[in-house]
Structures are given as structure tokens and as C-alpha cells.
Coordinates of C-alpha atoms and ligand atoms in Angstrom, one line a residue:
Chain I
X1 CA 67.7 -85.5 -82.9
X2 CA 70.6 -87.3 -81.2
X3 CA 69.7 -85.4 -78.0
X4 CA 66.2 -86.8 -78.3
X5 CA 67.4 -90.4 -78.4
X6 CA 69.8 -89.8 -75.6
X7 CA 67.0 -88.5 -73.4
X8 CA 64.7 -91.3 -74.5
X9 CA 67.4 -93.9 -73.9
X10 CA 68.2 -92.6 -70.4
X11 CA 64.5 -92.6 -69.6
X12 CA 64.1 -96.2 -70.7
X13 CA 67.2 -97.3 -68.8
X14 CA 66.0 -95.6 -65.6
X15 CA 62.5 -97.1 -66.0
X16 CA 63.9 -100.6 -66.4
X17 CA 66.3 -100.1 -63.4
X18 CA 63.4 -98.9 -61.3
X19 CA 61.2 -101.9 -62.3
X20 CA 64.1 -104.2 -61.4
X21 CA 64.5 -102.6 -58.0
X22 CA 60.8 -102.7 -57.4
X23 CA 60.6 -106.4 -58.3
X24 CA 63.5 -107.1 -56.0
X25 CA 61.6 -105.4 -53.2
X26 CA 58.5 -107.5 -53.9
X27 CA 60.5 -110.7 -53.8
X28 CA 62.3 -109.8 -50.7
X29 CA 59.1 -108.7 -48.9
X30 CA 57.5 -111.9 -49.9
X31 CA 60.4 -114.0 -48.5
X32 CA 60.6 -112.0 -45.3
X33 CA 56.8 -112.2 -44.7
X34 CA 57.2 -116.0 -44.2
X35 CA 60.3 -115.8 -42.1
X36 CA 59.4 -116.0 -38.4
X37 CA 58.9 -114.3 -36.1
X38 CA 56.0 -112.4 -37.5
X39 CA 56.0 -108.9 -36.0
X40 CA 52.5 -108.8 -34.7
X41 CA 52.8 -105.6 -32.8
X42 CA 54.3 -103.7 -35.7
X43 CA 51.5 -105.1 -38.0
X44 CA 48.8 -103.9 -35.6
X45 CA 50.4 -100.5 -35.3
X46 CA 50.4 -100.2 -39.1
X47 CA 46.8 -101.5 -39.4
X48 CA 45.8 -98.7 -37.0
X49 CA 47.7 -96.2 -39.1
X50 CA 46.6 -97.3 -42.5
X51 CA 43.1 -98.5 -41.5
X52 CA 41.6 -96.9 -38.5
X53 CA 43.1 -93.5 -39.1
X54 CA 41.8 -93.5 -42.7
X55 CA 38.3 -94.3 -41.6
X56 CA 37.0 -90.7 -41.4
X57 CA 38.1 -89.7 -44.9
X58 CA 36.8 -93.0 -46.3
X59 CA 33.4 -92.4 -44.6
X60 CA 33.2 -89.0 -46.2
X61 CA 34.3 -90.1 -49.6
X62 CA 31.9 -93.0 -49.6
X63 CA 28.9 -90.9 -48.5
X64 CA 29.4 -88.0 -50.8
X65 CA 30.1 -90.3 -53.8
X66 CA 27.0 -92.3 -53.1
X67 CA 25.0 -89.1 -52.8
X68 CA 26.2 -87.5 -56.0
X69 CA 26.1 -90.7 -58.0
X70 CA 22.4 -91.1 -57.0
X71 CA 21.6 -87.6 -58.3
X72 CA 23.4 -88.4 -61.6
X73 CA 21.9 -91.8 -62.1
X74 CA 18.5 -90.5 -61.2
X75 CA 18.8 -87.8 -63.8
X76 CA 19.5 -90.3 -66.5
X77 CA 17.1 -93.1 -65.4
X78 CA 14.1 -90.8 -64.7
X79 CA 14.1 -89.9 -68.4
X80 CA 12.7 -93.4 -69.2
X81 CA 10.9 -94.0 -65.9
X82 CA 13.5 -96.4 -64.4
X83 CA 13.8 -94.7 -61.0
X84 CA 13.4 -98.0 -59.2
X85 CA 16.7 -99.1 -60.8
X86 CA 18.7 -96.2 -59.4
X87 CA 19.6 -98.0 -56.2
X88 CA 20.9 -101.3 -57.7
X89 CA 22.9 -99.4 -60.2
X90 CA 24.5 -97.3 -57.5
X91 CA 25.2 -100.3 -55.4
X92 CA 26.8 -102.2 -58.2
X93 CA 28.9 -99.2 -59.2
X94 CA 30.0 -98.8 -55.6
X95 CA 30.8 -102.4 -55.0
X96 CA 32.6 -103.0 -58.3
X97 CA 34.4 -99.8 -58.9
X98 CA 33.8 -96.7 -56.9
X99 CA 34.3 -98.2 -53.4
X100 CA 37.6 -100.0 -54.1
X101 CA 39.1 -97.3 -56.4
X102 CA 38.2 -94.2 -54.5
X103 CA 39.1 -95.7 -51.1
X104 CA 42.5 -96.8 -52.6
X105 CA 43.1 -93.3 -54.0
X106 CA 42.2 -91.6 -50.7
X107 CA 44.3 -93.9 -48.6
X108 CA 47.2 -93.4 -51.1
X109 CA 47.0 -89.7 -50.5
X110 CA 46.8 -90.1 -46.7
X111 CA 48.8 -93.2 -45.8
X112 CA 50.8 -94.1 -48.9
X113 CA 52.4 -90.7 -48.9
X114 CA 53.0 -90.8 -45.2
X115 CA 54.8 -94.1 -45.5
X116 CA 57.1 -92.7 -48.2
X117 CA 57.8 -89.7 -46.1
X118 CA 58.5 -91.8 -43.0
X119 CA 60.8 -94.3 -44.6
X120 CA 62.4 -91.6 -46.7
X121 CA 63.3 -89.7 -43.5
X122 CA 64.6 -92.9 -41.9
X123 CA 66.8 -93.4 -45.0
X124 CA 68.3 -89.9 -45.1
X125 CA 68.9 -89.8 -41.3
X126 CA 70.6 -93.2 -41.5
X127 CA 68.0 -95.0 -39.4
X128 CA 67.8 -97.6 -42.1
X129 CA 71.5 -98.0 -42.1
X130 CA 71.3 -98.4 -38.3
X131 CA 68.9 -101.3 -38.8
X132 CA 71.3 -103.0 -41.1
X133 CA 74.2 -102.4 -38.7
X134 CA 72.2 -104.0 -35.9
X135 CA 71.6 -107.0 -38.1
X136 CA 67.9 -106.2 -38.2
X137 CA 66.6 -106.5 -41.8
X138 CA 64.7 -103.3 -42.7
X139 CA 62.5 -105.1 -45.1
X140 CA 61.2 -107.3 -42.3
X141 CA 61.0 -104.5 -39.8
X142 CA 59.6 -101.7 -42.0
X143 CA 58.2 -103.0 -45.2
X144 CA 56.5 -106.2 -44.4
X145 CA 54.2 -104.9 -41.6
X146 CA 53.1 -102.0 -43.8
X147 CA 52.3 -104.2 -46.8
X148 CA 50.4 -106.7 -44.6
X149 CA 48.4 -103.8 -43.1
X150 CA 47.6 -102.5 -46.6
X151 CA 46.4 -105.8 -47.9
X152 CA 44.1 -106.5 -44.9
X153 CA 42.8 -103.0 -44.2
X154 CA 41.9 -101.8 -47.7
X155 CA 39.1 -104.4 -48.1
X156 CA 37.7 -103.4 -44.7
X157 CA 37.8 -99.7 -45.6
X158 CA 36.2 -100.6 -48.9
X159 CA 33.3 -102.3 -47.2
X160 CA 32.8 -99.1 -45.1
X161 CA 32.9 -97.0 -48.2
X162 CA 30.4 -99.2 -50.0
X163 CA 28.0 -99.0 -47.0
X164 CA 28.4 -95.3 -46.7
X165 CA 27.9 -94.9 -50.4
X166 CA 24.5 -96.7 -50.2
X167 CA 23.6 -94.7 -47.1
X168 CA 24.5 -91.5 -48.9
X169 CA 22.5 -92.6 -51.9
X170 CA 19.5 -93.6 -49.6
X171 CA 19.4 -90.2 -48.0
X172 CA 19.4 -88.4 -51.3
X173 CA 17.3 -90.9 -53.2
X174 CA 14.6 -91.5 -50.6
X175 CA 14.4 -88.2 -48.9
X176 CA 15.2 -85.7 -51.6
X177 CA 14.2 -87.5 -54.8
X178 CA 11.2 -89.4 -53.4
X179 CA 12.2 -92.9 -54.4
X180 CA 10.2 -95.4 -52.4
X181 CA 12.3 -96.7 -49.5
X182 CA 11.4 -100.3 -49.7
X183 CA 12.0 -100.3 -53.4
X184 CA 15.3 -98.7 -52.9
X185 CA 16.5 -101.3 -50.5
X186 CA 14.6 -104.2 -52.1
X187 CA 16.1 -103.7 -55.5
X188 CA 19.6 -103.6 -54.1
X189 CA 19.1 -106.9 -52.5
X190 CA 17.6 -108.3 -55.6
X191 CA 20.1 -107.1 -58.2
X192 CA 23.4 -106.9 -56.3
X193 CA 25.4 -110.1 -56.7
X194 CA 27.6 -111.2 -53.9
X195 CA 30.3 -111.7 -56.5
X196 CA 30.2 -108.0 -57.3
X197 CA 31.1 -107.3 -53.7
X198 CA 33.6 -110.1 -53.5
X199 CA 35.5 -109.1 -56.7
X200 CA 35.6 -105.5 -55.5
X201 CA 37.2 -106.6 -52.3
X202 CA 39.8 -108.6 -54.2
X203 CA 40.6 -105.5 -56.1
X204 CA 40.9 -103.5 -53.0
X205 CA 43.3 -106.0 -51.5
X206 CA 45.5 -105.6 -54.6
X207 CA 45.2 -101.8 -54.3
X208 CA 46.3 -102.0 -50.7
X209 CA 49.3 -104.0 -51.7
X210 CA 50.2 -101.5 -54.4
X211 CA 49.9 -98.4 -52.4
X212 CA 51.9 -99.6 -49.4
X213 CA 54.5 -101.3 -51.6
X214 CA 55.0 -98.1 -53.6
X215 CA 55.1 -95.9 -50.5
X216 CA 57.8 -98.3 -49.0
X217 CA 59.6 -98.5 -52.3
X218 CA 59.9 -94.7 -52.8
X219 CA 60.7 -94.1 -49.2
X220 CA 63.3 -96.9 -49.0
X221 CA 65.3 -95.7 -52.0
X222 CA 65.2 -92.0 -51.1
X223 CA 68.3 -90.0 -51.7
X224 CA 69.2 -86.3 -51.3
X225 CA 68.1 -85.1 -47.9
X226 CA 64.9 -83.3 -47.0
X227 CA 64.3 -82.4 -50.7
X228 CA 64.6 -86.0 -51.6
X229 CA 62.0 -87.0 -49.0
X230 CA 59.6 -84.4 -50.5
X231 CA 60.2 -85.8 -54.0
X232 CA 59.7 -89.4 -52.8
X233 CA 56.4 -88.5 -51.2
X234 CA 55.0 -86.9 -54.3
X235 CA 56.3 -89.6 -56.6
X236 CA 54.8 -92.3 -54.4
X237 CA 51.3 -90.8 -54.7
X238 CA 51.6 -90.4 -58.5
X239 CA 53.1 -93.8 -59.1
X240 CA 50.7 -95.6 -56.8
X241 CA 47.6 -93.8 -58.2
X242 CA 48.6 -94.7 -61.8
X243 CA 49.3 -98.3 -60.9
X244 CA 46.0 -98.5 -59.1
X245 CA 44.0 -97.2 -62.0
X246 CA 45.9 -99.4 -64.5
X247 CA 45.6 -102.5 -62.5
X248 CA 41.9 -101.7 -62.0
X249 CA 41.4 -101.8 -65.7
X250 CA 43.2 -105.1 -66.0
X251 CA 41.4 -106.8 -63.1
X252 CA 38.0 -105.5 -64.3
X253 CA 38.7 -106.9 -67.8
X254 CA 39.5 -110.3 -66.3
X255 CA 36.8 -110.4 -63.6
X256 CA 33.6 -109.2 -65.1
Chain U
X1 CA 102.8 -107.9 -30.0
X2 CA 99.7 -106.6 -31.5
X3 CA 97.6 -108.4 -34.1
X4 CA 95.3 -106.7 -36.6
X5 CA 91.6 -107.5 -36.4
X6 CA 90.8 -105.6 -39.6
X7 CA 92.9 -105.5 -42.6
X8 CA 92.0 -103.3 -45.6
X9 CA 93.7 -103.9 -48.9
X10 CA 93.7 -101.6 -51.9
X11 CA 90.2 -100.4 -51.4
X12 CA 88.5 -98.4 -54.2
X13 CA 85.2 -96.7 -54.0
X14 CA 83.6 -94.1 -56.3
X15 CA 80.2 -92.5 -56.5
X16 CA 79.4 -91.9 -60.1
X17 CA 82.5 -90.2 -61.6
X18 CA 83.8 -89.0 -58.2
X19 CA 86.4 -91.3 -56.7
X20 CA 86.3 -91.2 -52.9
X21 CA 88.7 -94.0 -51.9
X22 CA 91.6 -94.7 -54.2
X23 CA 93.5 -97.8 -53.2
X24 CA 93.3 -97.4 -49.4
X25 CA 95.3 -99.7 -47.2
X26 CA 94.9 -99.8 -43.4
X27 CA 95.1 -102.3 -40.6
X28 CA 93.3 -101.9 -37.4
X29 CA 95.0 -103.4 -34.3
X30 CA 93.0 -105.6 -32.0
X31 CA 92.1 -104.0 -28.6
X32 CA 93.4 -100.6 -29.6
X33 CA 91.8 -97.2 -30.3
X34 CA 92.5 -96.1 -33.9
X35 CA 91.5 -92.6 -34.9
X36 CA 90.8 -91.7 -38.5
X37 CA 91.3 -88.0 -39.3
X38 CA 91.1 -86.1 -42.5
X39 CA 89.2 -83.3 -44.0
X40 CA 85.4 -83.0 -44.5
X41 CA 84.2 -85.0 -47.4
X42 CA 87.4 -87.0 -47.5
X43 CA 85.7 -90.3 -47.3
X44 CA 85.9 -91.1 -43.6
X45 CA 82.2 -92.0 -43.2
X46 CA 82.4 -93.9 -46.4
X47 CA 85.3 -96.0 -45.1
X48 CA 83.5 -96.8 -41.9
X49 CA 80.3 -97.8 -43.9
X50 CA 82.5 -100.1 -46.1
X51 CA 83.9 -101.7 -43.0
X52 CA 80.5 -102.6 -41.7
X53 CA 79.2 -103.6 -45.1
X54 CA 76.6 -100.8 -45.6
X55 CA 78.4 -100.0 -48.9
X56 CA 80.2 -102.3 -51.3
X57 CA 83.6 -101.2 -52.6
X58 CA 84.4 -101.2 -56.3
X59 CA 87.4 -103.3 -55.6
X60 CA 89.7 -104.3 -52.8
X61 CA 89.5 -106.5 -49.7
X62 CA 88.2 -105.9 -46.1
X63 CA 89.4 -108.7 -44.0
X64 CA 87.9 -109.2 -40.5
X65 CA 89.9 -111.8 -38.7
X66 CA 91.3 -112.8 -42.0
X67 CA 88.0 -113.3 -43.7
X68 CA 87.1 -111.0 -46.6
X69 CA 83.6 -109.5 -45.9
X70 CA 83.3 -107.9 -49.4
X71 CA 81.8 -110.9 -51.2
X72 CA 79.4 -111.8 -48.3
X73 CA 75.7 -111.8 -48.7
X74 CA 73.2 -110.4 -46.2
X75 CA 73.0 -113.6 -44.1
X76 CA 76.7 -114.0 -43.5
X77 CA 77.2 -110.3 -43.2
X78 CA 74.8 -110.2 -40.4
X79 CA 76.9 -112.8 -38.5
X80 CA 79.9 -110.5 -38.9
X81 CA 77.8 -107.4 -37.9
X82 CA 77.0 -109.0 -34.5
X83 CA 80.6 -108.4 -33.6
X84 CA 80.3 -104.6 -34.3
X85 CA 78.6 -101.7 -32.7
X86 CA 78.3 -98.4 -34.4
X87 CA 77.6 -94.8 -33.4
X88 CA 76.4 -92.8 -36.4
X89 CA 77.4 -89.3 -37.1
X90 CA 73.9 -88.1 -36.2
X91 CA 73.1 -90.9 -33.8
X92 CA 70.4 -92.4 -36.1
X93 CA 68.1 -93.1 -33.3
X94 CA 64.7 -94.5 -34.4
X95 CA 62.4 -91.6 -34.0
X96 CA 59.3 -93.8 -33.7
X97 CA 60.7 -95.2 -30.4
X98 CA 61.5 -93.8 -27.0
X99 CA 65.1 -93.5 -25.9
X100 CA 64.7 -96.6 -23.7
X101 CA 63.2 -98.6 -26.6
X102 CA 66.0 -97.5 -28.8
X103 CA 68.7 -98.6 -26.5
X104 CA 66.9 -101.9 -25.8
X105 CA 66.4 -102.6 -29.5
X106 CA 69.5 -104.8 -30.1
X107 CA 68.6 -106.8 -26.9
X108 CA 65.0 -107.2 -27.9
X109 CA 66.0 -108.2 -31.4
X110 CA 68.9 -110.6 -30.8
X111 CA 68.6 -111.9 -27.3
X112 CA 65.9 -113.9 -25.5
X113 CA 66.3 -111.8 -22.3
X114 CA 63.3 -111.1 -20.2
X115 CA 61.8 -107.7 -20.0
X116 CA 63.1 -107.1 -16.5
X117 CA 66.7 -108.0 -17.5
X118 CA 66.5 -105.8 -20.5
X119 CA 65.3 -103.0 -18.4
X120 CA 68.2 -103.4 -16.0
X121 CA 70.8 -103.5 -18.7
X122 CA 69.3 -100.4 -20.4
X123 CA 69.4 -98.5 -17.1
X124 CA 72.9 -99.6 -16.5
X125 CA 74.1 -98.4 -19.9
X126 CA 72.2 -95.2 -19.6
X127 CA 73.8 -94.5 -16.3
X128 CA 77.2 -95.2 -17.9
X129 CA 76.6 -92.5 -20.5
X130 CA 75.1 -90.1 -18.0
X131 CA 71.5 -90.3 -19.2
X132 CA 69.4 -91.3 -16.2
X133 CA 65.7 -90.9 -16.2
X134 CA 64.9 -90.1 -19.8
X135 CA 63.9 -93.6 -20.9
X136 CA 60.5 -92.4 -21.9
X137 CA 61.4 -89.3 -23.9
X138 CA 61.3 -89.4 -27.7
X139 CA 64.6 -88.7 -29.7
X140 CA 63.1 -85.4 -30.9
X141 CA 62.6 -84.2 -27.4
X142 CA 66.2 -84.3 -26.3
X143 CA 69.4 -82.4 -27.3
X144 CA 71.9 -83.5 -29.9
X145 CA 74.4 -84.4 -27.3
X146 CA 71.9 -86.5 -25.4
X147 CA 71.0 -88.3 -28.7
X148 CA 74.7 -89.1 -29.3
X149 CA 75.0 -90.5 -25.8
X150 CA 71.9 -92.6 -26.3
X151 CA 73.3 -93.8 -29.6
X152 CA 76.5 -94.7 -27.8
X153 CA 74.5 -96.7 -25.2
X154 CA 72.7 -98.5 -28.0
X155 CA 76.0 -99.3 -29.7
X156 CA 77.6 -100.9 -26.7
X157 CA 74.6 -102.7 -25.2
X158 CA 75.5 -106.0 -26.8
X159 CA 79.2 -105.6 -25.7
X160 CA 80.6 -105.8 -29.3
X161 CA 84.2 -106.6 -30.0
X162 CA 84.6 -103.7 -32.4
X163 CA 83.1 -100.3 -32.0
X164 CA 82.8 -97.8 -34.8
X165 CA 82.4 -94.1 -33.9
X166 CA 81.5 -91.6 -36.6
X167 CA 82.4 -88.2 -35.0
X168 CA 81.2 -89.0 -31.5
X169 CA 82.0 -85.6 -30.1
X170 CA 81.3 -83.2 -33.0
X171 CA 78.7 -80.6 -32.0
X172 CA 79.0 -81.3 -28.3
X173 CA 80.1 -78.8 -25.6
X174 CA 83.7 -79.4 -24.4
X175 CA 82.7 -81.0 -21.2
X176 CA 80.4 -83.4 -22.9
X177 CA 83.0 -84.1 -25.5
X178 CA 85.5 -85.0 -22.9
X179 CA 83.1 -87.2 -21.2
X180 CA 82.4 -89.2 -24.4
X181 CA 86.2 -89.4 -25.0
X182 CA 86.6 -90.8 -21.5
X183 CA 83.9 -93.3 -22.2
X184 CA 85.7 -94.5 -25.3
X185 CA 88.8 -95.0 -23.3
X186 CA 87.0 -96.6 -20.4
X187 CA 85.2 -99.0 -22.6
X188 CA 88.4 -100.0 -24.3
X189 CA 90.2 -100.5 -21.0
X190 CA 87.4 -102.4 -19.4
X191 CA 86.4 -104.8 -22.2
X192 CA 89.4 -104.6 -24.4
X193 CA 87.2 -103.6 -27.3
X194 CA 88.7 -102.5 -30.6
X195 CA 87.6 -98.9 -31.4
X196 CA 87.7 -97.0 -34.7
X197 CA 87.0 -93.4 -34.2
X198 CA 86.4 -90.7 -36.8
X199 CA 87.2 -87.3 -35.4
X200 CA 87.9 -83.7 -36.2
X201 CA 89.1 -83.1 -32.6
X202 CA 92.9 -83.0 -33.0
X203 CA 93.7 -82.5 -29.3
X204 CA 91.5 -85.4 -28.3
X205 CA 92.9 -87.5 -31.0
X206 CA 96.4 -86.9 -29.8
X207 CA 95.4 -87.5 -26.2
X208 CA 93.5 -90.8 -26.4
X209 CA 94.4 -92.6 -29.7
X210 CA 96.7 -95.5 -29.8
X211 CA 97.0 -95.1 -33.5
X212 CA 96.1 -92.4 -35.9
X213 CA 95.4 -92.7 -39.6
X214 CA 95.0 -89.7 -41.8
X215 CA 93.0 -89.9 -45.0
X216 CA 93.9 -87.7 -47.9
X217 CA 92.8 -88.0 -51.5
X218 CA 91.4 -91.4 -50.9
X219 CA 94.5 -93.0 -49.3
X220 CA 96.0 -93.2 -45.9
X221 CA 98.9 -90.7 -46.0
X222 CA 100.1 -91.2 -42.5
X223 CA 99.7 -93.9 -39.9
X224 CA 101.3 -94.1 -36.5
X225 CA 101.1 -93.3 -32.8
X226 CA 100.2 -89.8 -31.8
X227 CA 103.9 -89.1 -31.2
X228 CA 104.9 -90.4 -34.6
X229 CA 102.1 -88.3 -36.2
X230 CA 103.2 -85.2 -34.5
X231 CA 106.8 -85.7 -35.5
X232 CA 105.8 -86.4 -39.1
X233 CA 107.5 -84.2 -41.6
X234 CA 104.7 -84.6 -44.1
X235 CA 103.4 -81.1 -45.0
X236 CA 99.8 -82.3 -45.4
X237 CA 99.8 -83.8 -42.0
X238 CA 101.4 -80.8 -40.4
X239 CA 99.0 -78.5 -42.0
X240 CA 96.1 -80.5 -40.8
X241 CA 97.3 -80.8 -37.3
X242 CA 97.9 -77.1 -37.0
X243 CA 94.8 -76.2 -38.9
X244 CA 96.4 -73.6 -41.2
X245 CA 94.6 -72.3 -44.2
X246 CA 97.7 -72.3 -46.3
X247 CA 99.8 -75.2 -47.4
X248 CA 99.7 -78.1 -49.8
X249 CA 96.2 -79.1 -48.8
X250 CA 93.8 -77.1 -50.9
X251 CA 90.6 -75.8 -49.4
X252 CA 88.5 -75.6 -52.5
X253 CA 87.8 -78.6 -54.7
Ligands
ATP1 N1 75.7 -92.5 -50.7 C1 76.5 -91.6 -51.4 N2 76.2 -91.3 -52.6 C2 76.9 -90.4 -53.3 N3 78.0 -89.8 -52.8 C3 78.3 -90.0 -51.6 C4 77.6 -90.9 -50.8 N4 78.1 -91.0 -49.5 C5 79.2 -90.2 -49.6 N5 79.3 -89.6 -50.8 C6 80.4 -88.6 -51.2 O1 81.6 -89.2 -50.8 C7 82.4 -88.2 -50.3 C8 83.0 -88.5 -48.9 O2 81.9 -88.5 -48.0 P1 82.1 -88.9 -46.5 O3 80.7 -88.7 -45.9 O4 82.8 -90.1 -46.3 O5 83.0 -87.7 -45.9 P2 83.6 -87.5 -44.5 O6 85.0 -87.7 -44.5 O7 82.8 -88.4 -43.5 O8 83.2 -86.0 -44.2 P3 82.7 -85.3 -42.8 O9 83.9 -85.1 -42.0 O10 82.1 -84.0 -43.3 O11 81.7 -86.2 -42.2 C9 81.6 -86.9 -50.3 O12 82.0 -86.1 -51.4 C10 80.2 -87.3 -50.4 O13 79.5 -86.4 -51.2
MG2 MG1 81.4 -88.1 -42.1

């Protein structure tokens, strides 16, 4: 019994410590974002890494999700003859939830983990110490460009995922399931609210912040050599994914 | 005659329950080369990281020109760090940058020099450490010895007042090691820089050091000129200099 409380206590202390460290990183990143000079070149490099290089997996994710959702929605709606509402339902689901969340989860797996591995390696090979020694703040040089890239690129990727979702849905719905093409498109235009898209993009910007922040955080505080880098990478994916899903619920409850 | 540029008073540092430094006192003389020797895991790297503010001690003072750097925040610490250059044990080159970009990094970050001027300075320093023509290689594409020399070029490019070397010659072939040792001496003679060198190379230590300090059990057990060190009747020092397995210094922990 005492052992149980000991373990519980240690867990709570560790969690609080971690939260404190994370908050400190957030505050410092915020401060360093607004301290000139802005490192434009580094930001573009990270935008390419987080954004452009994730394009392919986001296209695939969007298209397949749209296609499979169309089949599932069609199955349900055709039971009471509402085939014409399949496409707006798909579009709204993509814009509000599936586009932002699935994009964020895919980019977490691809770029968030890579960020943790890269910064973790820099930590254990003393490259981060070297930055400090050369009076170059690692937060400014490493963390800020990545977070900025995440916040700006995730909404763009989400737009791509949404479009691909609708395209995938169109191919399945119109060609395989025989939904009338003009009804498919027309009902999306009629029922999809711009605010659905906009709120989804706000979400995705928050997700972009979370996944780059957690990647940086886990990498930055890596200890214990190559093994530690592996651990940081895994932990960053788990932690970022959980935070993305939890914050999605909170934002959805507030927004819609 | 000499004045100390760094004065360390009663420095303590533990990691968890393991004490590494236990009341270490040391003064580093300005414009001289001070070697720090001692066994592996004895806290030499920790000491050098404390001196440059990468780690904070549990207690004690580190005076640089009489000013304690221990309580300093990042901003003030950075001003002090401009006076230092450091070569890490594994060079710590940025592996996302080419060798040329690595060496240019301090110039790009802290000076307003034009690209052309930076290029010239980089080339000049690379020639100095015998690394011509590999500007565009990545750190992973060159050997450990070359990485160390590149790290050295990066450390001296801003012509700092104090240079910290963490095992500059470990893992190099004898010729390369001697070349680095000579570079340390030349840099000191040419610019009157203060150097702190961690080394396991006893012959080189005795050859080029002005002062030698030996760390044992978290304290400096001996300090003096190479001649004084060699004449020391401290058993631990003698055992370390001759590299014998038996003696008061235990091998296991
Ligand atoms: N960041 C750290 N966290 C925990 N323990 C550390 C840390 N840095 C060093 N240590 C411990 O402090 C002790 C001294 O390490 P240090 O690297 O200073 O040794 P060293 O004298 O440089 O050895 P070597 O000659 O092998 O480089 C070691 O036992 C090491 O495990
Ligand atoms: Mg060491």
C-alpha cells in the first residue's frame, strides 16, 4: 500500500515538473519569437520540412478518408433515401474534424517525431551546449522556427486534406455509388458553412503548435544517449497525439 | 607577475546522489596554458561546463575577472561567453550545416561582417588547422580528427580571450595530436590567449603546459608547473603520471 502511494506520488511530481518545464518552454518560445532578428531562412527550411514534405501523406490520407467516409455515410443515408445529403455530410465532417485531426496526427508521426529525434540528437551530442557556448540561444535558433512552421503549415495541409477528401468522396460517390454529380457538388456548396472550414483551420493551427512544441520539448530535454533519443521520439508522438485529441474535444465544445 | 583570470572557490556539484565536485578550488592564470588531468569520470568535463555556465554548481563561486558568474542569468552570461571559445570533447559540430558554415557560425551570428570577409576568415582559420578545401563537406562525411580540427577553427574564429579544450587530442593519431598541441601553443604565443586544456595525454601535458592541475575525488590534489608535478611525492599523482594499475588510486568505483 505504501509502495502504491510512493509510486503515485512520484508520478504526480514528475508530471507537475514536466508541465512546468513545458510551460517555461512555451513562455520562452513566445518571448524569442518577437525578439529580432527573425530567422526567415530557418523558418522557410522548417516550413519545407513540416509542410511540403508532408504533402504526399496528407494527400493520401485525405483522399482515402473521403472515399471510405462516403461509403459509410452512403450506407446509412441510403436507408432512408437521403443520398443527396451524403456529400454535405462528408464535407462538413472533413472540414470540422477529419481534415484537421487526421492531418495533425499524420504530421505528428512524420515531422513531430523527426523534430524530437533531431533535437534529441543535438542534445546528446552537445550541439545544443555548443549553441549556448557561442551565445546563440537554442530556443531562438531551433525551437521558434519549428513552431512557426507548424502553426502556418498545418492549416495549409488541412486545406489540402479537405479538398482531397471531397475529391475522394466524389470519385466513390459519383462514379461507384451513382450519386448525381451536380447534386454532389451543389449540396456541398449549399450546406457547408464557411465557418465550418474556418474553425477547422483554427484547430489545425493549434494542432500545428502542439505537435511542433512537443517535438521540440521532448528533443530539447533528452537525456541518455541514443537510447534517450529513441525514447524522446516515441514519447513525443504519444504525448502530441493525446494533446491533439484532447484539445480537439475542448475546442469543438467551445466552437460549435 | 601573473594574475589569475578565473578563480574558482569551494565549488560543489552533484548529480542526484553522486557528488562529482566536492569543494574544488582552482585559479587559472591569465595568458597561460593550464592542463587539467585526472581519471575518466572524475569531473573534468563537468568543471569546464561549470566554467562556461552550461551547468550551475550546487554551491561555490566562479570568478571571471573578479565577477562571480554563478548567479548570472542568460543575458549577462552571454556577455561573459563572448570572451570564451570552446572545443567540445566530440567537437559538437552542427550536423545540419557544412564545415564552412559551422566555422562561420559565430561570425554570422555575432558580427556584421560581409559574406566575402567571413569567407576569407573561415579560409584562413581552416588553413591554420590544416583543413583546406573541405568547406562544403558535411560533418558526417569527415573523420573524427578532421571534425576536431573544424571544432577548433570554430572555437578560435572570434579570437576569444579564453579557450577551453575538452580532450582536444583524444582519438587522434600521434601526428595529428602533436599538430593540435602545437596549435594550442601557437595560439597562446600569438594572441596571449588563456587556455584550459583537459587531457589524458601525460607526455603532451608535461611538454606544453604552463600549469597542471589534477582532479581527484572532486578536488584539485596537485597544482603546479610540470616540473613541480613530476617532483610531487603525492602517491596518487605519481601513480597517475606513470599509469600504474596498482596504488592508492582505485580502478573500480
Ligand atoms: N548531465 C549529467 N547528468 C548526470 N550525471 C552527469 C552529467 N554529466 C556528468 N555526469 C557524471 O559526472 C561524472 C563526471 O563526468 P565528466 O564527464 O566530467 O568526466 P570526465 O572527467 O570528463 O571524464 P572523461 O575523461 O571520460 O571525459 C560522471 O560520473 C558522469 O556520469
Ligand atoms: Mg570528459
